[in-house]
């Protein structure tokens, strides 16, 4: 995932809010706040603009981060409103950290009908195409690299070629 693709996850209305907040704070800082405080009132014009830019960037980035959580949770089929609220209200950015630890994997696209489906699904809920291998004996989902079913021990139909029974190379610990 490139940064550009990730930025596209942020909804357009969040970009609009972030830009409005950025411009609003920048104008407010330069025209009202900075000239009011004795410490900053005598700054040269360039210094005032620099200070205003810094002050406006922080809340704008915060809003974009919230927008990322909102859009990213939505595309992953998660409860995006709840996660956005957690990111806002859990202090010390803990909501953000929890989100990045517990977020679901990205959905995959069904090869049969193109629907966006959870990567853990075995069959497409829309067209019933098989999305991942299943155990011929107990029917549980298998990873393509597994040689045996972890539920019943049956040999996996797809795993045999990937993991040979007698491997000549010593297995790393
Ligand atoms: Zn499908
Ligand atoms: Zn099995």
GROMACS .gro file of C-alpha atoms and ligand atoms in nm:
model
  175
    1UNK     CA    1   0.000   0.000   0.000
    2UNK     CA    2   0.151   0.328  -0.102
    3UNK     CA    3   0.100   0.647   0.095
    4UNK     CA    4  -0.106   0.790  -0.190
    5UNK     CA    5  -0.345   0.497  -0.181
    6UNK     CA    6  -0.371   0.527   0.197
    7UNK     CA    7  -0.448   0.900   0.173
    8UNK     CA    8  -0.735   0.814  -0.062
    9UNK     CA    9  -0.893   0.621   0.227
   10UNK     CA   10  -0.965   0.954   0.399
   11UNK     CA   11  -1.315   1.066   0.288
   12UNK     CA   12  -1.346   1.388   0.085
   13UNK     CA   13  -1.563   1.560   0.348
   14UNK     CA   14  -1.286   1.503   0.605
   15UNK     CA   15  -1.031   1.666   0.370
   16UNK     CA   16  -1.274   1.961   0.338
   17UNK     CA   17  -1.307   1.993   0.718
   18UNK     CA   18  -0.929   1.967   0.764
   19UNK     CA   19  -0.864   2.240   0.505
   20UNK     CA   20  -1.129   2.468   0.658
   21UNK     CA   21  -0.982   2.417   1.007
   22UNK     CA   22  -0.630   2.475   0.871
   23UNK     CA   23  -0.718   2.802   0.696
   24UNK     CA   24  -0.940   2.916   0.985
   25UNK     CA   25  -0.674   2.862   1.250
   26UNK     CA   26  -0.403   3.016   1.029
   27UNK     CA   27  -0.606   3.335   0.974
   28UNK     CA   28  -0.719   3.346   1.337
   29UNK     CA   29  -0.364   3.304   1.466
   30UNK     CA   30  -0.212   3.570   1.239
   31UNK     CA   31  -0.487   3.831   1.274
   32UNK     CA   32  -0.608   3.781   1.633
   33UNK     CA   33  -0.410   3.545   1.859
   34UNK     CA   34  -0.045   3.619   1.779
   35UNK     CA   35  -0.069   4.004   1.791
   36UNK     CA   36  -0.254   3.979   2.126
   37UNK     CA   37   0.017   3.806   2.328
   38UNK     CA   38   0.309   4.028   2.440
   39UNK     CA   39   0.554   3.743   2.372
   40UNK     CA   40   0.458   3.709   2.008
   41UNK     CA   41   0.320   4.055   1.921
   42UNK     CA   42   0.663   4.189   1.822
   43UNK     CA   43   0.752   3.898   1.595
   44UNK     CA   44   0.837   3.987   1.237
   45UNK     CA   45   0.566   3.908   0.984
   46UNK     CA   46   0.746   3.593   0.860
   47UNK     CA   47   0.774   3.465   1.217
   48UNK     CA   48   0.401   3.517   1.274
   49UNK     CA   49   0.317   3.327   0.956
   50UNK     CA   50   0.552   3.043   1.052
   51UNK     CA   51   0.397   3.018   1.399
   52UNK     CA   52   0.047   3.026   1.248
   53UNK     CA   53   0.139   2.750   1.000
   54UNK     CA   54   0.264   2.523   1.280
   55UNK     CA   55  -0.041   2.593   1.498
   56UNK     CA   56  -0.278   2.519   1.208
   57UNK     CA   57  -0.100   2.201   1.092
   58UNK     CA   58  -0.138   2.006   1.418
   59UNK     CA   59  -0.521   2.006   1.441
   60UNK     CA   60  -0.551   1.955   1.063
   61UNK     CA   61  -0.334   1.642   1.080
   62UNK     CA   62  -0.534   1.521   1.380
   63UNK     CA   63  -0.857   1.556   1.178
   64UNK     CA   64  -0.702   1.369   0.882
   65UNK     CA   65  -0.591   1.089   1.114
   66UNK     CA   66  -0.947   1.056   1.245
   67UNK     CA   67  -1.066   1.053   0.883
   68UNK     CA   68  -0.820   0.774   0.808
   69UNK     CA   69  -0.954   0.561   1.096
   70UNK     CA   70  -1.310   0.631   0.974
   71UNK     CA   71  -1.241   0.541   0.609
   72UNK     CA   72  -1.007   0.251   0.683
   73UNK     CA   73  -1.246   0.087   0.932
   74UNK     CA   74  -1.527   0.131   0.680
   75UNK     CA   75  -1.339  -0.040   0.394
   76UNK     CA   76  -1.245  -0.326   0.628
   77UNK     CA   77  -1.610  -0.385   0.718
   78UNK     CA   78  -1.553  -0.279   1.081
   79UNK     CA   79  -1.771  -0.064   1.308
   80UNK     CA   80  -1.627   0.263   1.177
   81UNK     CA   81  -1.835   0.508   1.382
   82UNK     CA   82  -1.744   0.330   1.705
   83UNK     CA   83  -1.373   0.323   1.616
   84UNK     CA   84  -1.372   0.691   1.517
   85UNK     CA   85  -1.538   0.784   1.848
   86UNK     CA   86  -1.284   0.570   2.037
   87UNK     CA   87  -1.001   0.749   1.856
   88UNK     CA   88  -1.153   1.085   1.958
   89UNK     CA   89  -1.241   1.012   2.319
   90UNK     CA   90  -0.987   0.761   2.452
   91UNK     CA   91  -0.705   0.978   2.590
   92UNK     CA   92  -0.333   0.971   2.501
   93UNK     CA   93  -0.402   0.847   2.145
   94UNK     CA   94  -0.482   0.507   2.294
   95UNK     CA   95  -0.790   0.479   2.071
   96UNK     CA   96  -0.566   0.516   1.764
   97UNK     CA   97  -0.317   0.260   1.896
   98UNK     CA   98  -0.593   0.008   1.977
   99UNK     CA   99  -0.736   0.059   1.631
  100UNK     CA  100  -0.409  -0.019   1.454
  101UNK     CA  101  -0.357  -0.329   1.673
  102UNK     CA  102  -0.705  -0.473   1.636
  103UNK     CA  103  -0.813  -0.368   1.286
  104UNK     CA  104  -0.942  -0.649   1.065
  105UNK     CA  105  -0.746  -0.753   0.754
  106UNK     CA  106  -0.836  -0.580   0.429
  107UNK     CA  107  -1.126  -0.739   0.242
  108UNK     CA  108  -1.049  -0.935  -0.074
  109UNK     CA  109  -1.239  -0.927  -0.401
  110UNK     CA  110  -1.437  -1.234  -0.501
  111UNK     CA  111  -1.288  -1.384  -0.822
  112UNK     CA  112  -1.638  -1.491  -0.923
  113UNK     CA  113  -1.845  -1.174  -0.892
  114UNK     CA  114  -1.603  -0.900  -0.778
  115UNK     CA  115  -1.782  -0.837  -0.447
  116UNK     CA  116  -1.572  -0.714  -0.154
  117UNK     CA  117  -1.564  -0.999   0.098
  118UNK     CA  118  -1.386  -1.063   0.429
  119UNK     CA  119  -1.054  -1.242   0.378
  120UNK     CA  120  -1.159  -1.510   0.631
  121UNK     CA  121  -1.466  -1.614   0.430
  122UNK     CA  122  -1.458  -1.959   0.273
  123UNK     CA  123  -1.738  -1.897   0.023
  124UNK     CA  124  -1.854  -1.574  -0.140
  125UNK     CA  125  -2.184  -1.474   0.027
  126UNK     CA  126  -2.307  -1.336  -0.306
  127UNK     CA  127  -2.215  -1.598  -0.568
  128UNK     CA  128  -2.097  -1.896  -0.353
  129UNK     CA  129  -1.758  -1.924  -0.529
  130UNK     CA  130  -1.497  -2.103  -0.312
  131UNK     CA  131  -1.259  -1.834  -0.182
  132UNK     CA  132  -1.009  -2.055   0.004
  133UNK     CA  133  -0.932  -2.427   0.029
  134UNK     CA  134  -1.130  -2.633   0.276
  135UNK     CA  135  -1.053  -2.962   0.449
  136UNK     CA  136  -1.198  -3.252   0.249
  137UNK     CA  137  -1.272  -3.438   0.575
  138UNK     CA  138  -1.413  -3.179   0.822
  139UNK     CA  139  -1.484  -2.879   0.594
  140UNK     CA  140  -1.288  -2.619   0.794
  141UNK     CA  141  -1.100  -2.343   0.611
  142UNK     CA  142  -0.732  -2.409   0.539
  143UNK     CA  143  -0.441  -2.179   0.457
  144UNK     CA  144  -0.299  -2.259   0.110
  145UNK     CA  145   0.044  -2.334   0.265
  146UNK     CA  146  -0.082  -2.589   0.518
  147UNK     CA  147  -0.002  -2.955   0.447
  148UNK     CA  148  -0.254  -3.082   0.700
  149UNK     CA  149  -0.582  -2.967   0.848
  150UNK     CA  150  -0.525  -2.827   1.201
  151UNK     CA  151  -0.873  -2.941   1.307
  152UNK     CA  152  -0.873  -3.311   1.211
  153UNK     CA  153  -0.524  -3.384   1.074
  154UNK     CA  154  -0.635  -3.485   0.724
  155UNK     CA  155  -0.388  -3.412   0.444
  156UNK     CA  156  -0.465  -3.086   0.269
  157UNK     CA  157  -0.532  -3.119  -0.104
  158UNK     CA  158  -0.347  -2.795  -0.185
  159UNK     CA  159  -0.072  -2.808   0.077
  160UNK     CA  160   0.107  -3.125  -0.038
  161UNK     CA  161   0.307  -2.957  -0.309
  162UNK     CA  162   0.400  -2.659  -0.091
  163UNK     CA  163   0.531  -2.850   0.213
  164UNK     CA  164   0.692  -3.182   0.118
  165UNK     CA  165   0.668  -3.459   0.377
  166UNK     CA  166   1.045  -3.523   0.391
  167UNK     CA  167   1.225  -3.192   0.362
  168UNK     CA  168   1.603  -3.225   0.311
  169UNK     CA  169   1.681  -2.877   0.449
  170UNK     CA  170   1.696  -2.838   0.829
  171UNK     CA  171   1.396  -2.637   0.950
  172UNK     CA  172   1.481  -2.304   1.114
  173UNK     CA  173   1.370  -2.274   1.475
  174LIG    ZN1  174  -1.874  -1.373  -0.548
  175LIG    ZN1  175  -1.012  -3.121   0.874
   0.00000   0.00000   0.00000
